Amino acid sequence: MMRPSAVIDNGMTNCTMANKVIANIDSGMQTINRRRVRWGELLIQSSLALCAMISVVTTAVIIIVLVKENLGFFYEVSPVDFFFGTRWVPLFEPSSYGVLPLLWGTLSVTFGAALFAIPVGLASAVYLSEYASRRMRSIVKPILEMLAGIPTVVYGYFALVFITPLLKEFIPGIQVFNALSGAIVVGIMILPTIATLSDNALRAVPDVLRQGAYALGATSFEVTTRVVVPAGLSGVMASFLLAISRAIGETMAVTLAAGATPNLSLTFLESIQTMTAYIVQVSMGDTPAGGIAYQTMFAVAGLLFLVTLGLNIFSQWVLSRYREVYE
Amino acid sequence: MMSTKPVNQRGATPAQGTIIDLQNVTIKYSGSAAVKGVSFPIARNRITSIIGPSGCGKSTLLRSLNRMNDFVDGVSVEGTLTYNAEDLYGKEVDAVEVRRHIGMVFQKPNPFPKSIYRNIAWGPGINGFKDPMDVLVERSLKQAALWEEVKDRLHESALSLSGGQQQRLCIARALAMAPEVLLMDEPCSALDPVSTSHIEDLLFELKSRYTIVIVTHNMQQAARISDFTAFLEMGDLIEFGETNQIFTRPKQRRTEEYVTGRFG
Amino acid sequence: MNTRLSDSRKQLLRRHRKARFFSFVWALVTWLGAMLLGVLLYQVWVEGYKWLDMQFITSFPSRFPDRAGIKSALVGTIWLITMVAFISIPIGVATALYLEELSKKGWVSRMIELNIANLAGVPSIVYGIIGLTIFVRGLDLGRSLVSGALTVSLLVLPVIIIASREAIKSVPTSIRHAAFALGATRWQTTWAHVLPASIPGILTGVILALSRAIGETAPLIMIGALTYVAFVPEGPMDAFTALPIQIFNWISRPQQEFHELAAGGIIVLLGVLLVMNALAIFIRYKTEQKLQ
């Protein structure tokens, strides 16, 4: 290898930058006091900030619109009637604006969905994180992701064309539109959410905890149920809450499967209407804008928004409050 | 004769002039001081090394010289740091401009995931360098003693080079900006001995054109290549002076204990 | 003495049996869940494949099943997704860049972060109502592609932002510091080094978002996408329909043939989704190759 000084001298022959260097060092007059405003940077920074503001504006708009229309609605209808009334007949005379049937519709579908999805989802998460080999994981996980990516209309189709006829075989008294069908299909829809989020939470539990338990002579079942799941509980519970929130907001599958009859039925075999399905019904109909019937859409949407927002915030809180500190 | 109290002192100031001067510099991270009341000059066209046990504020001090501490939250810098007699932390000072004059090479080589050519050419390019880039790239690589090894593969990825080569690339990249001062934060600590000695030779040659400030763990390295040495311990400047004097006739007991290996 | 030993031994055996039993149960349940996908796809295929031919793709919907096709819906969906991409990708990536690179980590960016997390959980039908009120009525854009695209863009924006942020966060800080040390400004560093390195992650997020967008029905119904459209939209202000809407419309009819048509439409929809995701995987693979 050439001596560095020889190499440097060779390289320093003809180059303006080189001359600049020599000149600068001799004069020693490098000034750094040139605070000029970089207009380009400023412009770019402002544009990016503006874009970020769009998300803030979106939330503001949602809230403003809902509040405004709800104020109009509750000017006409007393909140007591709305929240505690049991008949929902907003589009015909004699009208009645009790939202309980809709709320009940949503809750029963959600409850049924959770009844299915939570055990199955958690079981899948446990299997994926604790038992499955690499190969198994690489097959099952993509399948779950595909399930998650299927559009909701497809699930609606599935409910009408497959599930309901199947249910009819076993439960003869069941109607074409029924809550059970809706619950099953929504359950399948939120299953991947629970499975993947819980799987993440369980995998985040450090291995040392498991190994410690095994070293004490615990069986795999005991390690899973008494060490791993409790350790990852905050993430698991957050996944439940998130999935329930999604089930509540689900529209197309329940519209197609569960029907359009506001109904406080206690069995799952009759046609009911969820909050979301009602909103769809109104918008597809000929309700004139501005009237009370139109405003019912906003009242129901407002309630929907509050419930899902509450659940989401609660799940974030659960995640942060109960997050195990492992170190 | 040998005092036991740590005392901030200025060593012999060389005739060529001081390019960076530190006066009573205190640097705090969220309230707790990493560097306390340090004062010493950095001589033009010389190599100044900063030595001391781990975690005693050497890197923090180095980073304050080119305003890289600006990127850390909760950092406060007190005291005066001047570069060519201008306050580095003055209100009118543009930190971006500072870094064009005072370059830095990091502990772990961090080339961009681009070609060797692009690594060198990018810096000058965004700073308005208009003349033939090929010439500048060749010159920088030659200055870093890397040219012969990469001249046939300039457009290959920089990540295909070995650790020692990547570090020399980072040096070439810094030199392409024609800085006055080159700051080096333990540049050889991630490298093997052969690469280390290549880089030490390099630094020796470079000092005729650049001022170099090097933080190092390696006392022998400091003794080998630097002209002036500052010994920092727990954020205090224990002693500053000509390297020769620091290593053979240290004035402070702590200095003597450190350079003879009794701790560190 | 003897009884005690054999008791604890029995207990141990029981625990092991229980563990083995449950291992089996977890696996069984998981596979049953996974098989649901297979059942679903099989069902759709069986019902719909006989309708899949060129005539299906090139005809408009009609009252007569054998003459019905998804041309208007397919074209509408393509228009919609293209417009959504053009609107939401720049805004989403810009927001992510702002949050990660250029903002001070103060309360403003915390608030924006929280905001985005909440927006991600808002039901799609609420976005539909907003779209109706603001775009269709308020800005008087009518029941057009523009209204639909804007509404769906709002819906997928949080997804793009969150995915892009992850991608940008994963670029090592050492690269940024190397650039700063050369006297580069924040934007120069971001543009030349951070963005290129985060493109694979951003792309994945974008494809995820657009896949969701394609399947969204509720917001489009809300803003008035028509369910019986016998024409192809020619400009952004035209009325339109989309694949999921057409499928919904066909399912809602009582006749068996329309259900089968719906299945055919679903096959096309799933096909489009499959192609998009394959494209995403391909692009991601290619860009990761380049960066190595």
PDB file of C-alpha atoms in Angstrom, chain B:
ATOM      1  CA  MET B   1       4.945  18.822  43.213  1.00  0.00           C
ATOM      2  CA  MET B   2       2.238  16.432  42.204  1.00  0.00           C
ATOM      3  CA  SER B   3      -1.086  17.843  43.329  1.00  0.00           C
ATOM      4  CA  THR B   4      -4.016  15.647  44.226  1.00  0.00           C
ATOM      5  CA  LYS B   5      -6.745  18.183  43.590  1.00  0.00           C
ATOM      6  CA  PRO B   6      -8.192  18.161  40.066  1.00  0.00           C
ATOM      7  CA  VAL B   7      -7.529  21.555  38.594  1.00  0.00           C
ATOM      8  CA  ASN B   8      -8.677  22.959  35.281  1.00  0.00           C
ATOM      9  CA  GLN B   9      -5.648  24.183  33.517  1.00  0.00           C
ATOM     10  CA  ARG B  10      -4.700  25.348  30.115  1.00  0.00           C
ATOM     11  CA  GLY B  11      -1.699  23.752  28.561  1.00  0.00           C
ATOM     12  CA  ALA B  12       0.834  25.385  26.342  1.00  0.00           C
ATOM     13  CA  THR B  13      -0.953  27.217  23.556  1.00  0.00           C
ATOM     14  CA  PRO B  14       0.804  26.620  20.259  1.00  0.00           C
ATOM     15  CA  ALA B  15       1.907  29.505  18.132  1.00  0.00           C
ATOM     16  CA  GLN B  16      -0.181  28.527  15.129  1.00  0.00           C
ATOM     17  CA  GLY B  17      -3.303  29.620  16.853  1.00  0.00           C
ATOM     18  CA  THR B  18      -6.327  28.142  18.414  1.00  0.00           C
ATOM     19  CA  ILE B  19      -9.146  27.178  16.128  1.00  0.00           C
ATOM     20  CA  ILE B  20     -11.656  26.101  18.768  1.00  0.00           C
ATOM     21  CA  ASP B  21     -11.587  27.341  22.305  1.00  0.00           C
ATOM     22  CA  LEU B  22     -13.552  25.958  25.219  1.00  0.00           C
ATOM     23  CA  GLN B  23     -14.116  28.127  28.252  1.00  0.00           C
ATOM     24  CA  ASN B  24     -15.841  26.775  31.317  1.00  0.00           C
ATOM     25  CA  VAL B  25     -18.066  24.474  29.304  1.00  0.00           C
ATOM     26  CA  THR B  26     -20.744  22.622  31.258  1.00  0.00           C
ATOM     27  CA  ILE B  27     -23.122  20.250  29.516  1.00  0.00           C
ATOM     28  CA  LYS B  28     -26.155  18.829  31.273  1.00  0.00           C
ATOM     29  CA  TYR B  29     -28.609  16.085  30.345  1.00  0.00           C
ATOM     30  CA  SER B  30     -31.951  16.917  31.954  1.00  0.00           C
ATOM     31  CA  GLY B  31     -30.275  18.554  34.878  1.00  0.00           C
ATOM     32  CA  SER B  32     -27.425  16.207  35.629  1.00  0.00           C
ATOM     33  CA  ALA B  33     -24.033  17.368  34.406  1.00  0.00           C
ATOM     34  CA  ALA B  34     -22.044  15.159  32.066  1.00  0.00           C
ATOM     35  CA  VAL B  35     -19.305  17.725  31.481  1.00  0.00           C
ATOM     36  CA  LYS B  36     -18.362  20.226  34.194  1.00  0.00           C
ATOM     37  CA  GLY B  37     -16.519  23.479  33.723  1.00  0.00           C
ATOM     38  CA  VAL B  38     -14.078  22.294  31.070  1.00  0.00           C
ATOM     39  CA  SER B  39     -11.626  24.756  29.487  1.00  0.00           C
ATOM     40  CA  PHE B  40      -8.947  24.013  26.952  1.00  0.00           C
ATOM     41  CA  PRO B  41      -7.948  25.103  23.456  1.00  0.00           C
ATOM     42  CA  ILE B  42      -7.862  23.079  20.286  1.00  0.00           C
ATOM     43  CA  ALA B  43      -4.875  23.860  18.137  1.00  0.00           C
ATOM     44  CA  ARG B  44      -5.089  24.367  14.420  1.00  0.00           C
ATOM     45  CA  ASN B  45      -3.544  21.667  12.266  1.00  0.00           C
ATOM     46  CA  ARG B  46      -2.803  19.481  15.208  1.00  0.00           C
ATOM     47  CA  ILE B  47      -4.319  16.350  16.623  1.00  0.00           C
ATOM     48  CA  THR B  48      -5.897  16.822  20.040  1.00  0.00           C
ATOM     49  CA  SER B  49      -7.033  13.706  21.829  1.00  0.00           C
ATOM     50  CA  ILE B  50      -9.525  13.465  24.629  1.00  0.00           C
ATOM     51  CA  ILE B  51      -8.906  10.475  26.877  1.00  0.00           C
ATOM     52  CA  GLY B  52     -10.437   9.161  30.045  1.00  0.00           C
ATOM     53  CA  PRO B  53     -12.402   6.262  31.493  1.00  0.00           C
ATOM     54  CA  SER B  54     -15.716   5.218  29.896  1.00  0.00           C
ATOM     55  CA  GLY B  55     -18.805   7.273  30.302  1.00  0.00           C
ATOM     56  CA  CYS B  56     -17.085  10.358  31.566  1.00  0.00           C
ATOM     57  CA  GLY B  57     -18.481  12.784  29.087  1.00  0.00           C
ATOM     58  CA  LYS B  58     -15.849  12.610  26.334  1.00  0.00           C
ATOM     59  CA  SER B  59     -18.307  11.903  23.542  1.00  0.00           C
ATOM     60  CA  THR B  60     -20.764  14.448  24.883  1.00  0.00           C
ATOM     61  CA  LEU B  61     -18.040  17.061  24.818  1.00  0.00           C
ATOM     62  CA  LEU B  62     -17.027  16.115  21.308  1.00  0.00           C
ATOM     63  CA  ARG B  63     -20.582  16.316  20.036  1.00  0.00           C
ATOM     64  CA  SER B  64     -20.969  19.767  21.451  1.00  0.00           C
ATOM     65  CA  LEU B  65     -18.238  20.964  19.122  1.00  0.00           C
ATOM     66  CA  ASN B  66     -20.369  20.462  16.032  1.00  0.00           C
ATOM     67  CA  ARG B  67     -23.778  21.036  17.580  1.00  0.00           C
ATOM     68  CA  MET B  68     -24.741  17.364  17.321  1.00  0.00           C
ATOM     69  CA  ASN B  69     -26.057  17.530  20.874  1.00  0.00           C
ATOM     70  CA  ASP B  70     -28.900  19.627  19.480  1.00  0.00           C
ATOM     71  CA  PHE B  71     -30.578  16.347  18.561  1.00  0.00           C
ATOM     72  CA  VAL B  72     -30.739  15.069  22.093  1.00  0.00           C
ATOM     73  CA  ASP B  73     -33.684  16.130  24.216  1.00  0.00           C
ATOM     74  CA  GLY B  74     -33.072  17.978  27.415  1.00  0.00           C
ATOM     75  CA  VAL B  75     -29.471  18.972  26.731  1.00  0.00           C
ATOM     76  CA  SER B  76     -28.184  22.309  27.976  1.00  0.00           C
ATOM     77  CA  VAL B  77     -24.805  23.769  27.116  1.00  0.00           C
ATOM     78  CA  GLU B  78     -23.278  26.471  29.297  1.00  0.00           C
ATOM     79  CA  GLY B  79     -19.981  28.256  28.979  1.00  0.00           C
ATOM     80  CA  THR B  80     -18.335  29.474  25.814  1.00  0.00           C
ATOM     81  CA  LEU B  81     -17.303  27.491  22.794  1.00  0.00           C
ATOM     82  CA  THR B  82     -15.721  29.547  20.067  1.00  0.00           C
ATOM     83  CA  TYR B  83     -14.743  28.532  16.588  1.00  0.00           C
ATOM     84  CA  ASN B  84     -12.387  30.973  14.867  1.00  0.00           C
ATOM     85  CA  ALA B  85     -13.329  33.403  17.605  1.00  0.00           C
ATOM     86  CA  GLU B  86     -17.059  33.146  16.838  1.00  0.00           C
ATOM     87  CA  ASP B  87     -19.434  31.766  19.441  1.00  0.00           C
ATOM     88  CA  LEU B  88     -20.642  28.321  18.290  1.00  0.00           C
ATOM     89  CA  TYR B  89     -23.854  28.698  20.242  1.00  0.00           C
ATOM     90  CA  GLY B  90     -24.591  32.289  19.340  1.00  0.00           C
ATOM     91  CA  LYS B  91     -28.113  33.261  18.445  1.00  0.00           C
ATOM     92  CA  GLU B  92     -27.161  34.079  14.902  1.00  0.00           C
ATOM     93  CA  VAL B  93     -25.432  30.801  14.301  1.00  0.00           C
ATOM     94  CA  ASP B  94     -26.869  28.210  11.910  1.00  0.00           C
ATOM     95  CA  ALA B  95     -26.038  24.759  13.245  1.00  0.00           C
ATOM     96  CA  VAL B  96     -26.255  23.260   9.761  1.00  0.00           C
ATOM     97  CA  GLU B  97     -23.563  25.679   8.651  1.00  0.00           C
ATOM     98  CA  VAL B  98     -21.394  24.722  11.628  1.00  0.00           C
ATOM     99  CA  ARG B  99     -21.431  21.101  10.577  1.00  0.00           C
ATOM    100  CA  ARG B 100     -20.158  21.975   7.151  1.00  0.00           C
ATOM    101  CA  HIS B 101     -17.015  23.334   8.693  1.00  0.00           C
ATOM    102  CA  ILE B 102     -16.681  20.837  11.494  1.00  0.00           C
ATOM    103  CA  GLY B 103     -17.118  17.274  10.329  1.00  0.00           C
ATOM    104  CA  MET B 104     -17.545  14.084  12.296  1.00  0.00           C
ATOM    105  CA  VAL B 105     -16.700  10.413  12.065  1.00  0.00           C
ATOM    106  CA  PHE B 106     -18.626   8.102  14.374  1.00  0.00           C
ATOM    107  CA  GLN B 107     -17.695   5.142  16.477  1.00  0.00           C
ATOM    108  CA  LYS B 108     -19.531   2.588  14.446  1.00  0.00           C
ATOM    109  CA  PRO B 109     -19.105   3.052  10.684  1.00  0.00           C
ATOM    110  CA  ASN B 110     -22.394   4.314   9.304  1.00  0.00           C
ATOM    111  CA  PRO B 111     -22.193   4.526   5.519  1.00  0.00           C
ATOM    112  CA  PHE B 112     -25.415   5.247   3.686  1.00  0.00           C
ATOM    113  CA  PRO B 113     -27.018   2.183   2.105  1.00  0.00           C
ATOM    114  CA  LYS B 114     -26.053   3.539  -1.305  1.00  0.00           C
ATOM    115  CA  SER B 115     -23.088   3.189  -3.616  1.00  0.00           C
ATOM    116  CA  ILE B 116     -19.591   4.171  -2.553  1.00  0.00           C
ATOM    117  CA  TYR B 117     -19.710   6.999  -5.046  1.00  0.00           C
ATOM    118  CA  ARG B 118     -23.026   8.321  -3.755  1.00  0.00           C
ATOM    119  CA  ASN B 119     -21.800   8.216  -0.188  1.00  0.00           C
ATOM    120  CA  ILE B 120     -19.001  10.616  -0.983  1.00  0.00           C
ATOM    121  CA  ALA B 121     -20.855  12.715  -3.533  1.00  0.00           C
ATOM    122  CA  TRP B 122     -24.056  13.338  -1.595  1.00  0.00           C
ATOM    123  CA  GLY B 123     -22.745  15.796   0.980  1.00  0.00           C
ATOM    124  CA  PRO B 124     -21.018  18.166  -1.462  1.00  0.00           C
ATOM    125  CA  GLY B 125     -23.936  17.750  -3.853  1.00  0.00           C
ATOM    126  CA  ILE B 126     -26.548  19.109  -1.481  1.00  0.00           C
ATOM    127  CA  ASN B 127     -24.219  21.930  -0.533  1.00  0.00           C
ATOM    128  CA  GLY B 128     -24.040  23.243  -4.049  1.00  0.00           C
ATOM    129  CA  PHE B 129     -20.788  21.752  -5.211  1.00  0.00           C
ATOM    130  CA  LYS B 130     -20.846  22.271  -8.954  1.00  0.00           C
ATOM    131  CA  ASP B 131     -17.490  21.132 -10.238  1.00  0.00           C
ATOM    132  CA  PRO B 132     -16.753  17.649 -11.562  1.00  0.00           C
ATOM    133  CA  MET B 133     -17.826  15.240  -8.885  1.00  0.00           C
ATOM    134  CA  ASP B 134     -15.652  12.396 -10.126  1.00  0.00           C
ATOM    135  CA  VAL B 135     -12.554  14.382  -9.295  1.00  0.00           C
ATOM    136  CA  LEU B 136     -13.782  15.161  -5.799  1.00  0.00           C
ATOM    137  CA  VAL B 137     -14.732  11.554  -5.117  1.00  0.00           C
ATOM    138  CA  GLU B 138     -11.336  10.332  -6.262  1.00  0.00           C
ATOM    139  CA  ARG B 139      -9.520  12.926  -4.219  1.00  0.00           C
ATOM    140  CA  SER B 140     -11.492  12.151  -1.060  1.00  0.00           C
ATOM    141  CA  LEU B 141     -10.969   8.435  -1.397  1.00  0.00           C
ATOM    142  CA  LYS B 142      -7.272   8.968  -1.946  1.00  0.00           C
ATOM    143  CA  GLN B 143      -7.084  11.166   1.117  1.00  0.00           C
ATOM    144  CA  ALA B 144      -8.668   8.370   3.107  1.00  0.00           C
ATOM    145  CA  ALA B 145      -6.284   5.819   1.603  1.00  0.00           C
ATOM    146  CA  LEU B 146      -9.202   3.862   0.175  1.00  0.00           C
ATOM    147  CA  TRP B 147      -8.961   4.714  -3.514  1.00  0.00           C
ATOM    148  CA  GLU B 148      -6.812   1.827  -4.653  1.00  0.00           C
ATOM    149  CA  GLU B 149      -9.131  -0.692  -3.022  1.00  0.00           C
ATOM    150  CA  VAL B 150     -12.406   0.591  -4.415  1.00  0.00           C
ATOM    151  CA  LYS B 151     -11.574   2.443  -7.625  1.00  0.00           C
ATOM    152  CA  ASP B 152     -12.995  -0.353  -9.740  1.00  0.00           C
ATOM    153  CA  ARG B 153     -16.226  -0.681  -7.873  1.00  0.00           C
ATOM    154  CA  LEU B 154     -17.319   2.815  -7.064  1.00  0.00           C
ATOM    155  CA  HIS B 155     -20.916   2.064  -7.908  1.00  0.00           C
ATOM    156  CA  GLU B 156     -21.234  -0.969  -5.718  1.00  0.00           C
ATOM    157  CA  SER B 157     -23.006  -0.724  -2.399  1.00  0.00           C
ATOM    158  CA  ALA B 158     -21.003   0.748   0.444  1.00  0.00           C
ATOM    159  CA  LEU B 159     -22.319  -2.033   2.648  1.00  0.00           C
ATOM    160  CA  SER B 160     -20.263  -4.567   0.722  1.00  0.00           C
ATOM    161  CA  LEU B 161     -17.069  -3.179   2.212  1.00  0.00           C
ATOM    162  CA  SER B 162     -15.361  -4.545   5.293  1.00  0.00           C
ATOM    163  CA  GLY B 163     -15.602  -2.736   8.632  1.00  0.00           C
ATOM    164  CA  GLY B 164     -12.246  -1.028   8.268  1.00  0.00           C
ATOM    165  CA  GLN B 165     -13.005  -0.007   4.705  1.00  0.00           C
ATOM    166  CA  GLN B 166     -16.411   1.346   5.712  1.00  0.00           C
ATOM    167  CA  GLN B 167     -14.824   3.516   8.361  1.00  0.00           C
ATOM    168  CA  ARG B 168     -12.299   4.860   5.875  1.00  0.00           C
ATOM    169  CA  LEU B 169     -15.230   5.533   3.581  1.00  0.00           C
ATOM    170  CA  CYS B 170     -16.870   7.530   6.342  1.00  0.00           C
ATOM    171  CA  ILE B 171     -13.658   9.469   6.756  1.00  0.00           C
ATOM    172  CA  ALA B 172     -13.495  10.103   3.011  1.00  0.00           C
ATOM    173  CA  ARG B 173     -17.133  11.186   3.099  1.00  0.00           C
ATOM    174  CA  ALA B 174     -16.372  13.678   5.859  1.00  0.00           C
ATOM    175  CA  LEU B 175     -13.277  14.943   4.066  1.00  0.00           C
ATOM    176  CA  ALA B 176     -15.212  15.503   0.848  1.00  0.00           C
ATOM    177  CA  MET B 177     -16.928  18.391   2.596  1.00  0.00           C
ATOM    178  CA  ALA B 178     -13.495  20.040   3.049  1.00  0.00           C
ATOM    179  CA  PRO B 179     -14.065  20.769   6.718  1.00  0.00           C
ATOM    180  CA  GLU B 180     -11.588  22.711   8.762  1.00  0.00           C
ATOM    181  CA  VAL B 181     -11.961  20.429  11.713  1.00  0.00           C
ATOM    182  CA  LEU B 182     -12.543  16.706  11.842  1.00  0.00           C
ATOM    183  CA  LEU B 183     -14.076  15.260  14.991  1.00  0.00           C
ATOM    184  CA  MET B 184     -13.590  11.560  15.568  1.00  0.00           C
ATOM    185  CA  ASP B 185     -15.492   9.660  18.214  1.00  0.00           C
ATOM    186  CA  GLU B 186     -13.482   6.517  18.994  1.00  0.00           C
ATOM    187  CA  PRO B 187     -13.187   5.796  15.268  1.00  0.00           C
ATOM    188  CA  CYS B 188     -11.209   2.596  15.697  1.00  0.00           C
ATOM    189  CA  SER B 189     -12.995   0.967  18.592  1.00  0.00           C
ATOM    190  CA  ALA B 190     -15.140  -1.174  16.309  1.00  0.00           C
ATOM    191  CA  LEU B 191     -12.241  -2.191  14.086  1.00  0.00           C
ATOM    192  CA  ASP B 192      -9.523  -4.822  14.015  1.00  0.00           C
ATOM    193  CA  PRO B 193      -5.892  -3.886  14.761  1.00  0.00           C
ATOM    194  CA  VAL B 194      -4.807  -3.841  11.120  1.00  0.00           C
ATOM    195  CA  SER B 195      -7.537  -1.414  10.097  1.00  0.00           C
ATOM    196  CA  THR B 196      -6.806   0.595  13.214  1.00  0.00           C
ATOM    197  CA  SER B 197      -3.196   1.072  12.291  1.00  0.00           C
ATOM    198  CA  HIS B 198      -4.145   2.053   8.732  1.00  0.00           C
ATOM    199  CA  ILE B 199      -6.410   4.726  10.102  1.00  0.00           C
ATOM    200  CA  GLU B 200      -3.825   5.955  12.575  1.00  0.00           C
ATOM    201  CA  ASP B 201      -1.323   6.396   9.738  1.00  0.00           C
ATOM    202  CA  LEU B 202      -4.003   8.243   7.853  1.00  0.00           C
ATOM    203  CA  LEU B 203      -4.662  10.657  10.672  1.00  0.00           C
ATOM    204  CA  PHE B 204      -1.020  11.410  10.970  1.00  0.00           C
ATOM    205  CA  GLU B 205      -0.908  12.424   7.332  1.00  0.00           C
ATOM    206  CA  LEU B 206      -4.151  14.344   7.446  1.00  0.00           C
ATOM    207  CA  LYS B 207      -3.195  16.696  10.213  1.00  0.00           C
ATOM    208  CA  SER B 208      -1.155  18.881   7.921  1.00  0.00           C
ATOM    209  CA  ARG B 209      -4.377  19.901   6.234  1.00  0.00           C
ATOM    210  CA  TYR B 210      -7.008  19.479   8.910  1.00  0.00           C
ATOM    211  CA  THR B 211      -7.446  19.963  12.589  1.00  0.00           C
ATOM    212  CA  ILE B 212      -8.368  16.712  14.263  1.00  0.00           C
ATOM    213  CA  VAL B 213     -10.004  16.112  17.612  1.00  0.00           C
ATOM    214  CA  ILE B 214     -10.168  12.482  18.566  1.00  0.00           C
ATOM    215  CA  VAL B 215     -11.893  10.851  21.499  1.00  0.00           C
ATOM    216  CA  THR B 216     -10.261   7.591  22.326  1.00  0.00           C
ATOM    217  CA  HIS B 217     -10.330   4.823  24.852  1.00  0.00           C
ATOM    218  CA  ASN B 218      -7.009   3.664  23.679  1.00  0.00           C
ATOM    219  CA  MET B 219      -4.248   5.467  25.542  1.00  0.00           C
ATOM    220  CA  GLN B 220      -1.523   4.079  23.395  1.00  0.00           C
ATOM    221  CA  GLN B 221      -3.285   5.436  20.364  1.00  0.00           C
ATOM    222  CA  ALA B 222      -3.476   8.864  21.929  1.00  0.00           C
ATOM    223  CA  ALA B 223       0.177   8.690  22.839  1.00  0.00           C
ATOM    224  CA  ARG B 224       1.117   7.608  19.338  1.00  0.00           C
ATOM    225  CA  ILE B 225      -0.645  10.096  17.192  1.00  0.00           C
ATOM    226  CA  SER B 226      -1.788  13.170  19.088  1.00  0.00           C
ATOM    227  CA  ASP B 227      -0.009  16.425  19.769  1.00  0.00           C
ATOM    228  CA  PHE B 228      -2.160  17.554  22.666  1.00  0.00           C
ATOM    229  CA  THR B 229      -4.122  15.513  25.142  1.00  0.00           C
ATOM    230  CA  ALA B 230      -6.997  16.367  27.448  1.00  0.00           C
ATOM    231  CA  PHE B 231      -7.731  13.956  30.254  1.00  0.00           C
ATOM    232  CA  LEU B 232     -11.328  13.919  31.413  1.00  0.00           C
ATOM    233  CA  GLU B 233     -12.668  12.034  34.373  1.00  0.00           C
ATOM    234  CA  MET B 234     -16.305  12.076  35.479  1.00  0.00           C
ATOM    235  CA  GLY B 235     -16.907  15.193  33.430  1.00  0.00           C
ATOM    236  CA  ASP B 236     -14.027  17.170  34.919  1.00  0.00           C
ATOM    237  CA  LEU B 237     -10.936  18.155  32.975  1.00  0.00           C
ATOM    238  CA  ILE B 238      -8.136  16.817  35.120  1.00  0.00           C
ATOM    239  CA  GLU B 239      -5.282  17.896  32.949  1.00  0.00           C
ATOM    240  CA  PHE B 240      -4.534  19.275  29.504  1.00  0.00           C
ATOM    241  CA  GLY B 241      -1.157  19.611  27.828  1.00  0.00           C
ATOM    242  CA  GLU B 242       1.243  18.396  25.196  1.00  0.00           C
ATOM    243  CA  THR B 243       0.878  14.659  24.773  1.00  0.00           C
ATOM    244  CA  ASN B 244       4.478  14.048  25.506  1.00  0.00           C
ATOM    245  CA  GLN B 245       4.208  15.838  28.822  1.00  0.00           C
ATOM    246  CA  ILE B 246       0.919  14.168  29.813  1.00  0.00           C
ATOM    247  CA  PHE B 247       2.285  10.714  29.305  1.00  0.00           C
ATOM    248  CA  THR B 248       5.779  11.130  30.678  1.00  0.00           C
ATOM    249  CA  ARG B 249       5.534  13.893  33.289  1.00  0.00           C
ATOM    250  CA  PRO B 250       1.874  14.257  34.259  1.00  0.00           C
ATOM    251  CA  LYS B 251       1.223  17.072  36.676  1.00  0.00           C
ATOM    252  CA  GLN B 252      -1.814  15.536  38.363  1.00  0.00           C
ATOM    253  CA  ARG B 253      -1.843  12.347  40.392  1.00  0.00           C
ATOM    254  CA  ARG B 254      -5.080  11.145  38.773  1.00  0.00           C
ATOM    255  CA  THR B 255      -3.532  11.655  35.359  1.00  0.00           C
ATOM    256  CA  GLU B 256      -0.515   9.649  36.323  1.00  0.00           C
ATOM    257  CA  GLU B 257      -2.702   6.888  37.722  1.00  0.00           C
ATOM    258  CA  TYR B 258      -4.744   6.724  34.549  1.00  0.00           C
ATOM    259  CA  VAL B 259      -1.909   6.769  32.052  1.00  0.00           C
ATOM    260  CA  THR B 260       0.018   4.166  33.948  1.00  0.00           C
ATOM    261  CA  GLY B 261      -3.007   1.940  33.947  1.00  0.00           C
ATOM    262  CA  ARG B 262      -3.837   1.915  37.599  1.00  0.00           C
ATOM    263  CA  PHE B 263      -7.474   2.424  36.758  1.00  0.00           C
ATOM    264  CA  GLY B 264      -9.683   2.892  33.741  1.00  0.00           C
TER     265      GLY B 264
END
